[in-house]
Amino acid sequence: MRDPRMSAISKGLKRRGRLVAEAVRPPRRGLDAVPSPRTPAKAPEEWKYVAPSAPRLVDSPVFVLSSVRSGSTLLRVLLNSHSQIRAPHEMHLRTLHVTMSRDFTAAAMQALELDKVELEHTLWDRLLHLELSRSGKQIIVDKTPPNTLVWPRLHRCWPSARFIVLLRHPAAVISFLTNRRANPDHEAIRREVLHYSEKLEEARQSLDTAHVITYEELTADPERITRGVCDYLGVPWESTMLDYGSRDHGTFRPQLGDWSKTIKSGRVQPARSADPGLELPPRLAELARAWGYPAG
């Protein structure tokens, strides 16, 4: 008969041997192992695929193209006061991106006739549709000023999109930015305004069906200008548009639009005139004159 003590010693030695072996063995990845973080894969050369445009949920959205500090928030709240028009705060669609995090993702998307750009367009379209559906209205307007810098891509995404080009005297925009910023960099401000102005002029010349208005006209005669916008959008004008202060337009705060006391007043107020003593760079002066403003 086997000695029980010897059996226990033998089992102990075997168990110790297994523990020692496991201690020196390289770690194994089990099925439940947590994968290491993956960095986004760079698309290989063979995936320079351009997808066809997918169907849109919102066929003809409206985009306000303007420089910063050109009265786009005022136009937004006037339009948002219409019973058929939804004009939310700045949506910043161009900052929403899609990342393909694995090498094979591009191939999977190509099999679905999609690429990175079209995936982003689909996301943008879905957001507009979601906001429009929540509002119960018929037309959606996005007034994010930096959209001006990417208007060709918006036009590519929505070939039937409608555009409202909102102009303001460049000298007034420069004065506003200079007074609004602490320790303003005057050259940088002029470059910024010129950049927006060049893209506005490009859109004005390229988009044959765009509706062009000025901030000065909007504040001087809001009924006439909003009637023209309503005609462009194919909806009847409503007098309640001019009483925007009686409607809920969300919170006025930075990064979502103008948040000044002027816009919070709930009333259309006269535009501040351009400083006649402000000398514009030659190209800005040229653009101002092309838009019907006195300049130099």
Rosetta silent file (secondary structure, phi, psi, omega in degrees, C-alpha in Angstrom):
SEQUENCE: MRDPRMSAISKGLKRRGRLVAEAVRPPRRGLDAVPSPRTPAKAPEEWKYVAPSAPRLVDSPVFVLSSVRSGSTLLRVLLNSHSQIRAPHEMHLRTLHVTMSRDFTAAAMQALELDKVELEHTLWDRLLHLELSRSGKQIIVDKTPPNTLVWPRLHRCWPSARFIVLLRHPAAVISFLTNRRANPDHEAIRREVLHYSEKLEEARQSLDTAHVITYEELTADPERITRGVCDYLGVPWESTMLDYGSRDHGTFRPQLGDWSKTIKSGRVQPARSADPGLELPPRLAELARAWGYPAG
SCORE:     score description
SCORE:     0.000 S_00000001
   1 L     0.000  135.342 -175.698    0.000    0.000    0.000 S_00000001
   2 L   -73.495  137.256 -179.569    1.326    3.426   -1.019 S_00000001
   3 L   -68.564  121.289  179.991    2.329    5.717    1.816 S_00000001
   4 H   -56.711  -31.804 -178.175   -0.173    8.689    1.863 S_00000001
   5 H   -67.330  -38.551  179.301    2.644   11.000    2.907 S_00000001
   6 H   -67.101  -36.833  178.264    4.673   10.175   -0.197 S_00000001
   7 H   -62.791  -42.467 -179.991    1.601   10.791   -2.396 S_00000001
   8 H   -65.460  -40.425  179.177    1.081   14.253   -0.870 S_00000001
   9 H   -63.797  -41.225 -178.897    4.773   15.125   -1.341 S_00000001
  10 H   -63.233  -43.435  178.844    4.620   14.012   -4.993 S_00000001
  11 H   -63.118  -39.089 -179.816    1.539   16.170   -5.677 S_00000001
  12 H   -64.446  -40.664  179.329    3.211   19.133   -3.975 S_00000001
  13 H   -66.097  -40.537  178.187    6.322   18.787   -6.106 S_00000001
  14 H   -63.503  -42.459 -179.499    4.254   18.573   -9.315 S_00000001
  15 H   -63.957  -41.058  179.697    2.226   21.670   -8.358 S_00000001
  16 H   -65.256  -37.881  178.558    5.430   23.587   -7.556 S_00000001
  17 H   -62.714  -41.025  178.906    6.879   22.561  -10.908 S_00000001
  18 H   -64.532  -40.096 -179.816    3.788   23.889  -12.749 S_00000001
  19 H   -65.308  -41.165  178.910    3.980   27.195  -10.885 S_00000001
  20 H   -64.371  -42.193 -179.363    7.665   27.612  -11.702 S_00000001
  21 H   -63.457  -41.732  179.081    7.020   26.811  -15.387 S_00000001
  22 H   -66.352  -32.016 -177.760    4.165   29.335  -15.573 S_00000001
  23 H   -68.952  -34.323 -176.997    6.335   31.981  -13.924 S_00000001
  24 H   -96.150   -9.922 -179.258    9.076   31.756  -16.557 S_00000001
  25 L   -75.305  140.037  175.577    6.808   31.170  -19.583 S_00000001
  26 L   -59.724  144.464 -177.636    6.129   34.247  -21.828 S_00000001
  27 L   -62.933  142.141  176.946    2.603   35.629  -21.289 S_00000001
  28 L  -105.981  147.745  174.781   -0.101   34.295  -23.584 S_00000001
  29 L   -89.157  115.772  175.730   -3.045   36.263  -24.949 S_00000001
  30 L   -83.354  175.636  179.485   -6.232   34.547  -24.029 S_00000001
  31 L   -63.332  -28.141 -177.195   -9.550   35.047  -25.789 S_00000001
  32 L   -98.587   12.405 -179.505  -10.561   37.513  -23.106 S_00000001
  33 L   -67.108  144.658  178.525   -7.288   39.450  -23.188 S_00000001
  34 L   -79.146  121.909 -178.832   -7.657   43.220  -23.498 S_00000001
  35 L   -68.398  148.875  177.846   -6.257   44.334  -26.869 S_00000001
  36 L   -71.413  150.575  179.703   -3.606   46.995  -26.875 S_00000001
  37 L   -58.749  141.701 -178.916   -4.683   50.416  -28.123 S_00000001
  38 L  -108.880  138.474  175.678   -4.435   50.757  -31.875 S_00000001
  39 L   -86.620  146.893  179.443   -3.272   53.820  -33.686 S_00000001
  40 L   -55.348  133.612 -177.682   -5.279   54.873  -36.736 S_00000001
  41 L   -79.915  143.231  175.188   -3.979   53.109  -39.787 S_00000001
  42 L   -81.518  134.309 -179.551   -2.702   55.087  -42.717 S_00000001
  43 L   -65.361  126.101  178.595   -4.585   54.303  -45.882 S_00000001
  44 L   -67.659  165.843 -175.100   -2.305   52.395  -48.253 S_00000001
  45 H   -58.763  -34.357 -174.653   -1.730   53.707  -51.756 S_00000001
  46 H   -72.100   -7.701 -178.261   -4.155   51.231  -53.314 S_00000001
  47 H  -103.327   36.991  173.949   -7.085   52.715  -51.361 S_00000001
  48 L   -85.882   57.585 -175.404   -7.240   56.032  -53.192 S_00000001
  49 L   -93.181  134.435  176.947  -10.847   55.244  -53.925 S_00000001
  50 L  -109.292  114.637 -175.417  -13.393   58.028  -54.521 S_00000001
  51 L   -78.662  149.669  172.596  -16.886   56.921  -53.563 S_00000001
  52 L   -70.497  160.184 -179.958  -20.007   58.021  -55.409 S_00000001
  53 L   -69.443  130.993  177.623  -22.370   60.326  -53.565 S_00000001
  54 L   -82.378  160.005  176.278  -24.813   58.448  -51.335 S_00000001
  55 L   -59.986  145.732 -179.016  -28.505   59.419  -51.131 S_00000001
  56 L  -104.927  141.992  172.876  -29.167   62.323  -48.765 S_00000001
  57 L   -74.616  -36.000  175.496  -31.826   62.527  -46.078 S_00000001
  58 L  -110.524  109.777 -173.286  -31.807   66.325  -46.449 S_00000001
  59 L   -77.894  -37.843 -172.137  -31.731   67.104  -50.147 S_00000001
  60 L  -136.300   68.260  175.578  -31.530   70.904  -50.103 S_00000001
  61 L   -69.020  167.096 -178.868  -30.184   72.392  -46.864 S_00000001
  62 E  -116.910  133.906  178.435  -29.429   76.094  -46.668 S_00000001
  63 E  -122.107  129.892  173.436  -26.024   77.514  -45.747 S_00000001
  64 E   -90.045  120.344  177.146  -25.305   81.111  -44.788 S_00000001
  65 E  -101.989  124.710 -178.548  -21.855   82.090  -46.038 S_00000001
  66 E  -160.329  164.630  169.374  -20.333   85.058  -44.246 S_00000001
  67 L   -76.245  164.844  168.629  -17.255   86.352  -42.530 S_00000001
  68 L   -62.180  150.930  176.906  -17.065   86.231  -38.763 S_00000001
  69 L    57.661   45.119  179.242  -18.750   89.257  -37.146 S_00000001
  70 L  -122.300   13.401  177.034  -20.995   89.925  -40.106 S_00000001
  71 L    89.176   17.155 -178.281  -24.418   89.548  -38.533 S_00000001
  72 H   -67.566  -29.547  178.103  -25.015   85.867  -39.285 S_00000001
  73 H   -68.803  -39.259  175.830  -26.490   85.268  -35.827 S_00000001
  74 H   -59.623  -47.699  178.606  -29.039   88.029  -36.403 S_00000001
  75 H   -60.768  -39.289  179.747  -30.026   86.448  -39.713 S_00000001
  76 H   -58.231  -50.499 -174.512  -30.208   83.055  -37.986 S_00000001
  77 H   -70.696  -30.454  174.983  -32.661   84.139  -35.296 S_00000001
  78 H   -64.390  -44.292  179.240  -34.823   86.004  -37.808 S_00000001
  79 H   -69.577  -38.974 -178.788  -35.053   82.850  -39.928 S_00000001
  80 H   -66.311  -18.246  177.986  -35.498   80.579  -36.920 S_00000001
  81 L   -79.492   -5.089  177.312  -38.559   82.656  -35.957 S_00000001
  82 L   -81.514  144.195 -176.049  -40.309   81.386  -39.102 S_00000001
  83 L   -68.973  -17.508 -177.302  -42.744   78.513  -38.604 S_00000001
  84 L  -114.182    1.803 -175.065  -41.170   76.448  -41.397 S_00000001
  85 E  -119.377  127.110  174.548  -37.454   77.245  -40.974 S_00000001
  86 E  -107.344  117.112  178.240  -35.099   75.717  -38.414 S_00000001
  87 L  -125.828   89.306 -177.160  -31.882   77.676  -37.964 S_00000001
  88 L   -76.363 -178.577  175.109  -29.993   76.255  -34.958 S_00000001
  89 L   -61.893  172.342 -178.901  -26.774   77.509  -33.394 S_00000001
  90 L   -56.923  127.971 -173.583  -23.513   77.048  -35.300 S_00000001
  91 L   -96.419  -20.645  175.981  -23.158   73.337  -36.067 S_00000001
  92 L    52.978   47.021 -178.584  -19.478   73.253  -37.135 S_00000001
  93 H   -57.801  -37.095 -174.258  -20.000   70.292  -39.453 S_00000001
  94 H   -64.416  -15.638  179.810  -16.555   70.674  -41.018 S_00000001
  95 H   -92.835   -0.280  177.799  -14.923   69.761  -37.687 S_00000001
  96 L   -93.420  120.031 -174.566  -16.682   66.366  -37.526 S_00000001
  97 L  -125.667  158.148  176.015  -14.407   63.674  -38.938 S_00000001
  98 L  -111.975  134.836  178.817  -14.430   59.912  -39.435 S_00000001
  99 L  -113.952  130.375  173.738  -11.354   57.805  -38.603 S_00000001
 100 L   -96.086  106.684 -167.316  -10.618   54.421  -40.145 S_00000001
 101 L   -89.220   -6.885  178.816   -8.672   52.751  -37.344 S_00000001
 102 L  -126.717  155.596 -178.250   -7.667   49.472  -39.052 S_00000001
 103 L   -59.633  -33.148 -174.210   -5.825   48.689  -42.266 S_00000001
 104 L   -90.711   -2.269 -176.738   -8.781   46.745  -43.666 S_00000001
 105 H   -64.215  -41.394 -179.551  -11.458   49.355  -42.845 S_00000001
 106 H   -61.090  -38.618  178.595  -10.980   51.213  -46.128 S_00000001
 107 H   -65.764  -40.124  178.895  -11.467   47.959  -48.033 S_00000001
 108 H   -63.913  -40.683 -179.899  -14.630   47.204  -46.081 S_00000001
 109 H   -70.668  -36.905  178.493  -15.998   50.665  -46.811 S_00000001
 110 H   -62.541  -36.680  177.324  -15.081   50.458  -50.493 S_00000001
 111 H   -63.052  -21.915  176.677  -17.113   47.256  -50.718 S_00000001
 112 L   -98.147    9.395 -177.140  -20.040   49.395  -49.503 S_00000001
 113 L    59.063   47.300  178.051  -19.213   52.141  -52.034 S_00000001
 114 L  -134.267  151.165  169.779  -18.058   54.499  -49.285 S_00000001
 115 L  -134.266 -177.402 -176.202  -14.828   56.315  -48.503 S_00000001
 116 H   -59.073  -45.437 -178.300  -13.732   58.603  -45.655 S_00000001
 117 H   -62.847  -46.063 -177.555  -15.123   61.744  -47.279 S_00000001
 118 H   -70.300  -30.578  173.572  -18.485   60.184  -48.094 S_00000001
 119 H   -62.755  -40.964  177.643  -18.733   58.704  -44.592 S_00000001
 120 H   -66.854  -40.296  177.407  -18.286   62.224  -43.216 S_00000001
 121 H   -61.868  -40.229  178.637  -20.856   63.579  -45.625 S_00000001
 122 H   -64.128  -39.178  177.053  -23.290   60.898  -44.502 S_00000001
 123 H   -64.099  -46.886  179.239  -22.676   61.868  -40.873 S_00000001
 124 H   -58.569  -45.735 -178.950  -23.227   65.570  -41.615 S_00000001
 125 H   -62.214  -39.875 -179.947  -26.421   64.782  -43.502 S_00000001
 126 H   -65.359  -38.293  179.186  -27.715   62.609  -40.662 S_00000001
 127 H   -66.162  -43.218  177.065  -27.127   65.403  -38.125 S_00000001
 128 H   -61.882  -42.442 -179.730  -29.012   67.934  -40.230 S_00000001
 129 H   -64.615  -40.221  178.883  -31.861   65.478  -40.680 S_00000001
 130 H   -61.704  -46.924 -179.317  -31.965   64.744  -36.955 S_00000001
 131 H   -65.549  -39.971  179.192  -32.147   68.441  -36.064 S_00000001
 132 H   -66.361  -41.603  179.277  -34.771   69.113  -38.725 S_00000001
 133 H   -63.984  -41.438  179.009  -36.884   66.152  -37.577 S_00000001
 134 H   -62.172  -34.699 -176.255  -36.739   67.289  -33.957 S_00000001
 135 H   -76.988  -25.577 -176.452  -37.927   70.765  -34.956 S_00000001
 136 L    75.361   11.528 -179.147  -40.902   69.559  -36.977 S_00000001
 137 L   -98.262 -176.276 -172.728  -40.074   72.201  -39.616 S_00000001
 138 L  -108.765  -26.248 -174.637  -39.373   71.878  -43.349 S_00000001
 139 E  -127.190  137.516  177.053  -36.135   73.767  -44.033 S_00000001
 140 E  -116.387  138.576 -178.726  -32.854   73.726  -42.126 S_00000001
 141 E  -123.301  128.865  174.494  -30.288   76.546  -42.197 S_00000001
 142 E  -112.858  124.475 -175.070  -26.702   76.299  -40.939 S_00000001
 143 L  -113.869   28.931 -179.382  -24.984   79.654  -40.395 S_00000001
 144 L   -67.487  113.761 -176.370  -21.522   78.623  -39.205 S_00000001
 145 H   -53.289  -42.058  179.349  -19.146   81.313  -40.612 S_00000001
 146 H   -62.137  -12.164  172.272  -16.198   78.913  -41.211 S_00000001
 147 H   -56.811  -28.190  179.464  -18.475   77.050  -43.646 S_00000001
 148 H   -57.634  -34.603 -176.024  -17.497   79.871  -45.977 S_00000001
 149 H   -75.417  -15.420 -178.631  -13.966   78.486  -46.088 S_00000001
 150 H  -127.012   26.890 -175.344  -15.180   75.052  -47.263 S_00000001
 151 H   -57.162  -34.696  178.164  -18.190   75.982  -49.371 S_00000001
 152 H   -60.248  -35.686  179.503  -17.037   73.836  -52.362 S_00000001
 153 H   -71.087  -37.384  175.726  -17.162   70.737  -50.189 S_00000001
 154 H   -61.174  -40.205  179.080  -20.635   71.619  -48.914 S_00000001
 155 H   -67.413  -34.758  176.187  -21.727   72.002  -52.516 S_00000001
 156 H   -67.558  -41.138 -179.483  -20.190   68.630  -53.336 S_00000001
 157 H   -66.132  -44.715 -178.949  -21.980   67.016  -50.396 S_00000001
 158 L  -123.618   87.223 -179.215  -25.322   68.607  -51.267 S_00000001
 159 L   -57.857  -23.971  179.882  -25.444   69.499  -54.996 S_00000001
 160 L   -99.081   12.627  178.959  -28.947   70.927  -54.429 S_00000001
 161 L   -62.857  154.005  175.084  -27.955   73.004  -51.403 S_00000001
 162 E  -112.288  146.071 -174.062  -28.982   76.654  -51.317 S_00000001
 163 E  -127.101  132.227  171.572  -26.612   79.408  -50.258 S_00000001
 164 E  -108.283  116.351  178.986  -27.234   82.834  -48.743 S_00000001
 165 E   -93.501  114.567 -177.738  -24.163   85.051  -49.118 S_00000001
 166 E  -106.496  113.012 -177.871  -24.161   87.641  -46.314 S_00000001
 167 E  -101.532  153.724  171.079  -21.746   90.524  -46.895 S_00000001
 168 L  -146.729  149.118 -179.241  -20.571   93.273  -44.570 S_00000001
 169 L   -54.372  123.278 -178.886  -18.140   96.121  -45.160 S_00000001
 170 H   -55.496  -33.177  179.484  -14.678   94.621  -44.478 S_00000001
 171 H   -64.902  -36.303  177.928  -13.636   97.778  -42.603 S_00000001
 172 H   -68.184  -37.996  178.567  -16.527   97.277  -40.154 S_00000001
 173 H   -65.490  -43.707  178.845  -15.522   93.646  -39.612 S_00000001
 174 H   -61.270  -44.711 -179.955  -11.908   94.668  -38.950 S_00000001
 175 H   -62.185  -42.812 -179.079  -13.018   97.352  -36.480 S_00000001
 176 H   -62.174  -47.722 -178.643  -15.301   94.909  -34.669 S_00000001
 177 H   -65.341  -38.349 -179.505  -12.581   92.260  -34.325 S_00000001
 178 H   -64.496  -42.183 -178.874  -10.000   94.837  -33.245 S_00000001
 179 H   -74.956  -24.253 -175.187  -12.262   96.219  -30.518 S_00000001
 180 H   -84.372  -25.687 -172.138  -13.369   92.770  -29.373 S_00000001
 181 L  -100.656  141.037  174.950   -9.962   91.175  -28.885 S_00000001
 182 L   -76.651  135.762 -178.944   -7.456   91.817  -26.124 S_00000001
 183 L    49.105   58.311 -175.269   -4.062   92.855  -27.496 S_00000001
 184 L   -63.752  139.536  172.999   -5.235   92.571  -31.121 S_00000001
 185 L   -91.983  101.911 -171.665   -2.761   91.582  -33.794 S_00000001
 186 H   -62.791  -39.594  179.125   -3.765   94.054  -36.493 S_00000001
 187 H   -67.253  -40.762  179.472   -1.985   92.288  -39.338 S_00000001
 188 H   -64.777  -38.737  178.696   -3.438   88.929  -38.349 S_00000001
 189 H   -63.985  -43.317  178.438   -6.936   90.415  -38.223 S_00000001
 190 H   -63.269  -38.395  177.589   -6.536   91.887  -41.710 S_00000001
 191 H   -65.631  -40.379  179.734   -5.321   88.528  -43.023 S_00000001
 192 H   -62.738  -48.034 -179.040   -8.274   86.769  -41.418 S_00000001
 193 H   -64.983  -38.143  178.033  -10.819   89.180  -42.888 S_00000001
 194 H   -64.029  -41.557  179.678   -9.131   88.980  -46.288 S_00000001
 195 H   -59.599  -48.241  177.986   -9.242   85.175  -46.210 S_00000001
 196 H   -62.645  -42.870 -176.385  -12.980   85.176  -45.507 S_00000001
 197 H   -64.524  -39.159  177.803  -13.579   87.907  -48.071 S_00000001
 198 H   -62.125  -43.101 -179.726  -11.737   86.030  -50.813 S_00000001
 199 H   -69.197  -35.028  176.111  -13.836   82.909  -50.198 S_00000001
 200 H   -63.986  -43.977  178.965  -17.028   84.974  -50.120 S_00000001
 201 H   -64.871  -38.654  177.126  -16.172   86.551  -53.447 S_00000001
 202 H   -59.770  -45.087  179.290  -15.327   83.120  -54.851 S_00000001
 203 H   -66.972  -41.556 -178.924  -18.740   81.827  -53.762 S_00000001
 204 H   -60.888  -38.083 -179.171  -20.518   84.950  -55.008 S_00000001
 205 H   -80.670  -28.560 -172.342  -18.975   84.529  -58.445 S_00000001
 206 H   -93.435  -33.087 -175.384  -19.292   80.721  -58.636 S_00000001
 207 L   -93.189   95.511 -175.133  -22.731   79.991  -57.170 S_00000001
 208 L   -61.899  -29.150 -175.730  -25.145   81.296  -59.783 S_00000001
 209 L   -97.594    5.342 -179.955  -28.189   80.559  -57.650 S_00000001
 210 L   -66.676  149.923  177.753  -26.873   82.048  -54.391 S_00000001
 211 E  -103.668  117.760 -173.901  -28.925   84.787  -52.743 S_00000001
 212 E  -103.062  128.374  176.224  -26.736   87.777  -51.860 S_00000001
 213 E  -136.437  168.104  175.436  -27.641   90.252  -49.106 S_00000001
 214 E  -120.977  151.606  178.280  -25.728   92.709  -46.921 S_00000001
 215 H   -63.617  -37.678 -179.567  -25.758   93.164  -43.175 S_00000001
 216 H   -62.173  -42.384  177.367  -26.247   96.893  -43.600 S_00000001
 217 H   -68.900  -38.121 -179.615  -29.434   96.340  -45.629 S_00000001
 218 H   -60.874  -42.649 -178.607  -30.666   93.670  -43.220 S_00000001
 219 H   -78.370  -28.827 -179.105  -30.477   96.015  -40.242 S_00000001
 220 H   -79.134  -35.236 -177.341  -31.815   99.048  -42.135 S_00000001
 221 L  -143.384   70.081 -174.250  -34.803   97.282  -43.712 S_00000001
 222 H   -61.864  -31.889  179.600  -35.265   93.840  -42.130 S_00000001
 223 H   -65.653  -47.837 -179.084  -38.738   93.305  -43.578 S_00000001
 224 H   -61.889  -43.504 -177.171  -37.642   93.822  -47.181 S_00000001
 225 H   -69.775  -42.146  179.683  -34.541   91.669  -46.817 S_00000001
 226 H   -70.556  -29.804  173.229  -36.291   88.817  -44.989 S_00000001
 227 H   -62.422  -41.999  178.895  -39.094   88.892  -47.568 S_00000001
 228 H   -64.281  -39.627  178.090  -36.457   88.396  -50.244 S_00000001
 229 H   -65.267  -42.634  178.736  -34.899   85.508  -48.343 S_00000001
 230 H   -62.229  -40.905  176.075  -38.299   83.854  -47.893 S_00000001
 231 H   -59.858  -42.010  179.514  -38.969   84.189  -51.632 S_00000001
 232 H   -62.682  -38.522 -177.747  -35.597   82.544  -52.290 S_00000001
 233 H   -86.071   -8.027  176.993  -36.445   79.668  -49.929 S_00000001
 234 L    77.323   31.556  176.978  -39.957   79.272  -51.294 S_00000001
 235 L  -126.845  152.907  178.658  -41.867   80.014  -48.101 S_00000001
 236 L   -71.382  144.415  177.497  -44.322   82.812  -47.309 S_00000001
 237 L   -68.983  144.024  177.555  -42.974   85.726  -45.273 S_00000001
 238 L  -125.672  129.680 -177.066  -44.174   85.921  -41.658 S_00000001
 239 H   -63.694  -23.574  179.909  -44.248   89.163  -39.699 S_00000001
 240 H   -65.744  -15.834  178.952  -43.315   87.263  -36.531 S_00000001
 241 H   -60.595  -34.106 -176.084  -39.805   86.873  -37.941 S_00000001
 242 H   -76.288  -14.995  178.957  -39.042   90.472  -36.988 S_00000001
 243 L  -102.751   54.542 -172.696  -40.011   89.822  -33.360 S_00000001
 244 H   -65.165  -23.247 -178.805  -37.266   87.268  -32.792 S_00000001
 245 H   -65.834  -17.095  179.986  -36.914   88.186  -29.117 S_00000001
 246 H   -87.077   -0.775 -178.041  -40.244   86.502  -28.352 S_00000001
 247 L  -111.828  159.469  177.794  -38.942   83.114  -29.551 S_00000001
 248 L   -91.216  118.202  179.977  -36.568   80.572  -28.033 S_00000001
 249 L  -116.481   16.225 -177.865  -33.331   80.381  -30.010 S_00000001
 250 L    82.864 -174.761 -177.374  -31.218   78.519  -27.468 S_00000001
 251 L   -81.780  133.946  173.836  -28.354   79.896  -25.437 S_00000001
 252 L   -89.364  111.315 -179.393  -26.255   82.706  -26.868 S_00000001
 253 L  -153.306  162.630 -178.043  -22.665   81.831  -26.013 S_00000001
 254 L   -55.867  151.976 -178.558  -19.162   81.733  -27.525 S_00000001
 255 L    73.283  -10.727  178.374  -18.399   79.164  -30.233 S_00000001
 256 L  -113.780    2.105 -178.326  -22.113   78.877  -31.045 S_00000001
 257 L   137.342 -168.969  179.116  -22.605   82.360  -32.480 S_00000001
 258 L   -68.554  141.513  178.823  -22.864   85.966  -31.296 S_00000001
 259 L  -130.738   19.127 -175.515  -23.459   86.388  -27.575 S_00000001
 260 L   -75.156  168.439  176.758  -23.358   90.182  -27.297 S_00000001
 261 H   -62.939  -29.689 -179.222  -25.930   92.409  -25.638 S_00000001
 262 H   -61.650  -49.561 -178.761  -27.021   93.523  -29.085 S_00000001
 263 H   -71.216  -32.455 -179.903  -28.253   90.080  -30.148 S_00000001
 264 H   -73.879  -12.413 -179.636  -29.671   89.374  -26.690 S_00000001
 265 L   -66.292  -24.149 -179.366  -31.767   92.542  -26.887 S_00000001
 266 L    81.017    8.534 -178.106  -34.297   90.729  -29.067 S_00000001
 267 L  -130.583  145.659  173.993  -34.505   93.668  -31.489 S_00000001
 268 L   -73.524  122.368 -177.545  -32.920   94.436  -34.844 S_00000001
 269 L  -115.169  154.068 -177.614  -30.546   97.320  -34.211 S_00000001
 270 L   -58.143  144.992  178.406  -28.768   99.620  -36.672 S_00000001
 271 L   -72.275  143.549  172.347  -25.438   98.386  -38.002 S_00000001
 272 L   -72.136  129.802 -178.389  -22.297  100.102  -36.821 S_00000001
 273 L   -74.185  156.434  178.593  -20.863  101.979  -39.765 S_00000001
 274 L   -69.078  146.014  177.338  -17.334  101.330  -40.970 S_00000001
 275 L   -68.210  113.164 -177.919  -14.606  103.601  -39.659 S_00000001
 276 L   -64.032  -19.318 -179.513  -14.012  106.036  -42.540 S_00000001
 277 L   -88.798   -3.614 -178.479  -10.441  106.561  -41.340 S_00000001
 278 L   -82.248  118.744 -179.808   -9.557  102.870  -41.518 S_00000001
 279 L   -87.591  124.453 -179.888   -7.339  102.209  -44.530 S_00000001
 280 L   -88.679  147.643  170.680   -7.918   98.828  -46.114 S_00000001
 281 L   -58.009  153.291 -174.443   -5.214   96.772  -47.813 S_00000001
 282 H   -51.142  -46.694 -177.520   -5.499   97.095  -51.614 S_00000001
 283 H   -66.690  -40.106  177.863   -7.175   93.720  -52.203 S_00000001
 284 H   -64.842  -39.431  177.658   -9.709   94.237  -49.398 S_00000001
 285 H   -63.040  -39.561  177.860  -10.497   97.691  -50.762 S_00000001
 286 H   -62.101  -44.770  179.022  -11.014   96.144  -54.197 S_00000001
 287 H   -65.619  -41.164  178.884  -13.425   93.553  -52.784 S_00000001
 288 H   -58.661  -44.659  179.021  -15.304   96.183  -50.783 S_00000001
 289 H   -65.080  -36.999  178.393  -15.874   98.223  -53.941 S_00000001
 290 H   -63.832  -28.221  179.677  -17.005   95.091  -55.817 S_00000001
 291 L   -90.389    2.764  176.018  -19.636   94.609  -53.118 S_00000001
 292 L    92.561   14.189  179.767  -20.877   98.174  -53.449 S_00000001
 293 L   -99.726  147.656  172.880  -19.110   99.712  -50.463 S_00000001
 294 L   -71.058  136.276 -179.304  -17.045  102.892  -50.499 S_00000001
 295 L  -156.205  109.857  172.764  -13.386  102.068  -49.955 S_00000001
 296 L    60.294    0.000    0.000  -10.421  104.363  -50.391 S_00000001
